[in-house]
mmCIF file of C-alpha atoms in Angstrom:
data_model
loop_
_atom_site.group_PDB
_atom_site.id
_atom_site.type_symbol
_atom_site.label_atom_id
_atom_site.label_comp_id
_atom_site.label_asym_id
_atom_site.label_seq_id
_atom_site.Cartn_x
_atom_site.Cartn_y
_atom_site.Cartn_z
ATOM 1 C CA UNK J 1 374.075 84.749 301.680
ATOM 2 C CA UNK J 2 370.969 86.485 301.551
ATOM 3 C CA UNK J 3 368.549 85.920 304.519
ATOM 4 C CA UNK J 4 364.927 87.753 305.833
ATOM 5 C CA UNK J 5 364.795 90.545 307.362
ATOM 6 C CA UNK J 6 364.383 88.691 311.227
ATOM 7 C CA UNK J 7 365.162 85.170 310.115
ATOM 8 C CA UNK J 8 367.571 83.461 312.066
ATOM 9 C CA UNK J 9 370.549 82.229 310.396
ATOM 10 C CA UNK J 10 371.161 78.555 310.156
ATOM 11 C CA UNK J 11 373.586 76.654 310.205
ATOM 12 C CA UNK J 12 375.873 73.634 309.523
ATOM 13 C CA UNK J 13 379.194 72.323 311.012
ATOM 14 C CA UNK J 14 381.866 70.096 310.271
ATOM 15 C CA UNK J 15 383.533 67.181 312.378
ATOM 16 C CA UNK J 16 385.518 69.558 314.435
ATOM 17 C CA UNK J 17 383.549 71.543 315.062
ATOM 18 C CA UNK J 18 381.558 70.008 318.259
ATOM 19 C CA UNK J 19 382.325 72.418 321.123
ATOM 20 C CA UNK J 20 380.962 75.412 319.013
ATOM 21 C CA UNK J 21 377.827 73.501 317.530
ATOM 22 C CA UNK J 22 376.859 73.082 321.350
ATOM 23 C CA UNK J 23 377.140 76.337 322.002
ATOM 24 C CA UNK J 24 375.541 77.328 319.026
ATOM 25 C CA UNK J 25 372.571 75.363 320.617
ATOM 26 C CA UNK J 26 372.451 76.708 323.947
ATOM 27 C CA UNK J 27 372.233 80.055 322.168
ATOM 28 C CA UNK J 28 369.242 78.818 320.606
ATOM 29 C CA UNK J 29 370.879 79.102 316.797
ATOM 30 C CA UNK J 30 369.215 75.693 314.534
ATOM 31 C CA UNK J 31 372.576 73.766 314.475
ATOM 32 C CA UNK J 32 372.966 70.469 312.265
ATOM 33 C CA UNK J 33 376.472 69.213 312.868
ATOM 34 C CA UNK J 34 378.030 66.185 310.756
ATOM 35 C CA UNK J 35 378.324 64.823 313.376
ATOM 36 C CA UNK J 36 374.313 63.371 312.906
ATOM 37 C CA UNK J 37 376.029 61.600 309.901
ATOM 38 C CA UNK J 38 377.315 58.277 309.131
ATOM 39 C CA UNK J 39 380.621 58.516 309.555
ATOM 40 C CA UNK J 40 383.447 57.367 306.908
ATOM 41 C CA UNK J 41 382.006 58.607 303.959
ATOM 42 C CA UNK J 42 385.101 59.615 301.092
ATOM 43 C CA UNK J 43 382.179 61.997 299.863
ATOM 44 C CA UNK J 44 381.457 63.659 303.559
ATOM 45 C CA UNK J 45 381.919 66.951 301.864
ATOM 46 C CA UNK J 46 380.499 66.906 299.181
ATOM 47 C CA UNK J 47 377.665 65.856 301.421
ATOM 48 C CA UNK J 48 377.885 68.857 303.206
ATOM 49 C CA UNK J 49 377.743 71.639 300.908
ATOM 50 C CA UNK J 50 374.799 69.990 299.206
ATOM 51 C CA UNK J 51 372.956 69.918 302.677
ATOM 52 C CA UNK J 52 374.028 73.914 302.912
ATOM 53 C CA UNK J 53 372.887 74.724 300.033
ATOM 54 C CA UNK J 54 369.583 72.905 300.115
ATOM 55 C CA UNK J 55 368.622 73.192 303.541
ATOM 56 C CA UNK J 56 369.275 76.983 303.248
ATOM 57 C CA UNK J 57 372.300 76.769 306.444
ATOM 58 C CA UNK J 58 376.298 78.344 306.148
ATOM 59 C CA UNK J 59 378.231 75.717 306.514
ATOM 60 C CA UNK J 60 381.089 76.209 309.419
ATOM 61 C CA UNK J 61 384.467 74.813 308.682
ATOM 62 C CA UNK J 62 388.294 74.204 310.186
ATOM 63 C CA UNK J 63 388.552 72.425 306.811
ATOM 64 C CA UNK J 64 390.102 76.168 304.642
ATOM 65 C CA UNK J 65 389.459 73.258 301.213
ATOM 66 C CA UNK J 66 386.317 73.284 301.567
ATOM 67 C CA UNK J 67 385.035 76.485 303.124
ATOM 68 C CA UNK J 68 386.531 78.080 299.658
ATOM 69 C CA UNK J 69 384.618 74.917 297.764
ATOM 70 C CA UNK J 70 381.008 76.146 299.902
ATOM 71 C CA UNK J 71 381.943 79.913 298.866
ATOM 72 C CA UNK J 72 379.473 81.872 299.680
ATOM 73 C CA UNK J 73 377.969 78.845 301.941
ATOM 74 C CA UNK J 74 380.818 78.223 303.875
ATOM 75 C CA UNK J 75 383.484 80.386 306.667
ATOM 76 C CA UNK J 76 386.246 78.469 307.721
ATOM 77 C CA UNK J 77 386.717 79.356 311.581
ATOM 78 C CA UNK J 78 390.467 79.724 311.672
ATOM 79 C CA UNK J 79 391.044 79.287 315.612
ATOM 80 C CA UNK J 80 390.675 75.978 317.268
ATOM 81 C CA UNK J 81 389.600 78.386 320.645
ATOM 82 C CA UNK J 82 386.004 78.578 321.339
ATOM 83 C CA UNK J 83 385.207 81.447 322.848
ATOM 84 C CA UNK J 84 387.453 82.871 319.068
ATOM 85 C CA UNK J 85 385.305 80.861 316.708
ATOM 86 C CA UNK J 86 382.093 82.273 318.590
ATOM 87 C CA UNK J 87 384.068 85.783 318.321
ATOM 88 C CA UNK J 88 384.400 85.496 314.502
ATOM 89 C CA UNK J 89 380.438 84.306 314.100
ATOM 90 C CA UNK J 90 379.586 86.996 316.340
ATOM 91 C CA UNK J 91 381.879 90.125 314.109
ATOM 92 C CA UNK J 92 380.887 88.238 311.189
ATOM 93 C CA UNK J 93 376.946 89.771 311.728
ATOM 94 C CA UNK J 94 375.557 85.804 312.184
ATOM 95 C CA UNK J 95 375.024 85.970 315.463
ATOM 96 C CA UNK J 96 374.154 87.681 319.349
ATOM 97 C CA UNK J 97 376.257 86.154 321.608
ATOM 98 C CA UNK J 98 373.653 84.871 324.343
ATOM 99 C CA UNK J 99 372.308 82.259 325.471
ATOM 100 C CA UNK J 100 368.577 81.460 325.120
ATOM 101 C CA UNK J 101 368.382 77.600 325.817
ATOM 102 C CA UNK J 102 365.899 77.186 323.694
ATOM 103 C CA UNK J 103 366.887 74.151 321.668
ATOM 104 C CA UNK J 104 368.393 70.960 322.932
ATOM 105 C CA UNK J 105 372.698 70.428 322.703
ATOM 106 C CA UNK J 106 372.784 66.813 321.811
ATOM 107 C CA UNK J 107 369.968 66.935 319.076
ATOM 108 C CA UNK J 108 369.545 70.328 317.944
ATOM 109 C CA UNK J 109 365.515 69.745 318.509
ATOM 110 C CA UNK J 110 363.793 72.611 319.606
ATOM 111 C CA UNK J 111 362.884 72.268 323.308
ATOM 112 C CA UNK J 112 359.139 73.241 325.160
ATOM 113 C CA UNK J 113 358.136 74.090 328.941
ATOM 114 C CA UNK J 114 358.581 71.236 330.656
ATOM 115 C CA UNK J 115 356.009 69.679 332.868
ATOM 116 C CA UNK J 116 356.155 69.019 335.973
ATOM 117 C CA UNK J 117 355.912 65.102 335.876
ATOM 118 C CA UNK J 118 359.260 65.183 333.604
ATOM 119 C CA UNK J 119 360.995 67.795 336.190
ATOM 120 C CA UNK J 120 359.649 65.245 338.923
ATOM 121 C CA UNK J 121 361.412 62.102 337.184
ATOM 122 C CA UNK J 122 364.883 63.671 336.344
ATOM 123 C CA UNK J 123 366.657 61.719 338.494
ATOM 124 C CA UNK J 124 369.985 64.691 337.905
ATOM 125 C CA UNK J 125 366.651 67.480 338.533
ATOM 126 C CA UNK J 126 367.716 70.151 341.203
ATOM 127 C CA UNK J 127 365.731 69.293 344.186
ATOM 128 C CA UNK J 128 365.036 73.444 344.471
ATOM 129 C CA UNK J 129 362.784 73.923 341.384
ATOM 130 C CA UNK J 130 361.424 77.645 343.129
ATOM 131 C CA UNK J 131 362.779 80.186 340.549
ATOM 132 C CA UNK J 132 363.939 78.173 338.015
ATOM 133 C CA UNK J 133 362.328 77.833 334.361
ATOM 134 C CA UNK J 134 362.768 74.094 332.999
ATOM 135 C CA UNK J 135 362.690 73.350 329.157
ATOM 136 C CA UNK J 136 362.510 69.813 327.905
ATOM 137 C CA UNK J 137 363.522 67.741 324.505
ATOM 138 C CA UNK J 138 361.050 65.552 323.567
ATOM 139 C CA UNK J 139 363.195 63.940 321.263
ATOM 140 C CA UNK J 140 366.375 63.475 323.995
ATOM 141 C CA UNK J 141 363.536 63.150 326.902
ATOM 142 C CA UNK J 142 366.684 65.733 328.626
ATOM 143 C CA UNK J 143 365.905 68.426 331.002
ATOM 144 C CA UNK J 144 367.499 71.773 330.639
ATOM 145 C CA UNK J 145 367.417 74.919 333.086
ATOM 146 C CA UNK J 146 369.742 77.227 334.037
ATOM 147 C CA UNK J 147 371.212 76.295 336.219
ATOM 148 C CA UNK J 148 375.093 76.459 337.233
ATOM 149 C CA UNK J 149 376.684 75.223 334.207
ATOM 150 C CA UNK J 150 374.531 77.298 332.454
ATOM 151 C CA UNK J 151 375.638 80.766 333.804
ATOM 152 C CA UNK J 152 378.972 79.204 333.591
ATOM 153 C CA UNK J 153 379.089 79.474 329.685
ATOM 154 C CA UNK J 154 376.798 83.204 330.333
ATOM 155 C CA UNK J 155 379.673 84.489 332.039
ATOM 156 C CA UNK J 156 382.103 83.128 329.469
ATOM 157 C CA UNK J 157 379.988 85.181 326.850
ATOM 158 C CA UNK J 158 380.004 87.982 328.576
ATOM 159 C CA UNK J 159 383.264 88.015 329.646
ATOM 160 C CA UNK J 160 384.792 87.276 326.561
ATOM 161 C CA UNK J 161 382.756 90.448 324.121
ATOM 162 C CA UNK J 162 383.228 92.976 327.176
ATOM 163 C CA UNK J 163 387.087 92.973 326.662
#
């Protein structure tokens, strides 16, 4: 799959890669999930391959046969462990493993800077906003910031890739 210089890889993940989907979104990668499709379709594998081709996305899957059918448009993810999955994709040169917080981890929408009102009205926002940057998902109406969860993800990535 060829990408133009400077263009970031876009992904499509199968239903078995929910955690990887969220991590890729936290890293700023446009990642569509099969979980957004209606469940129970007997044609789902074919549909995933069609979407990957049509939308110029790389299909990431735990299904060996589906990856084979996808050819260059698909990658078989060998491990069930999240850090091994991220390492595999990074080793292929498809991602840079760092937290960017530019996409909603739930719906994949690009985040925008949060307004003061959105921060104040979010009951789960930290009491102290000093020194923090806040982002907002206009679709999910969810507030994001680099808090303890984001720092833990960042630390896991650094530990995994420094060894």
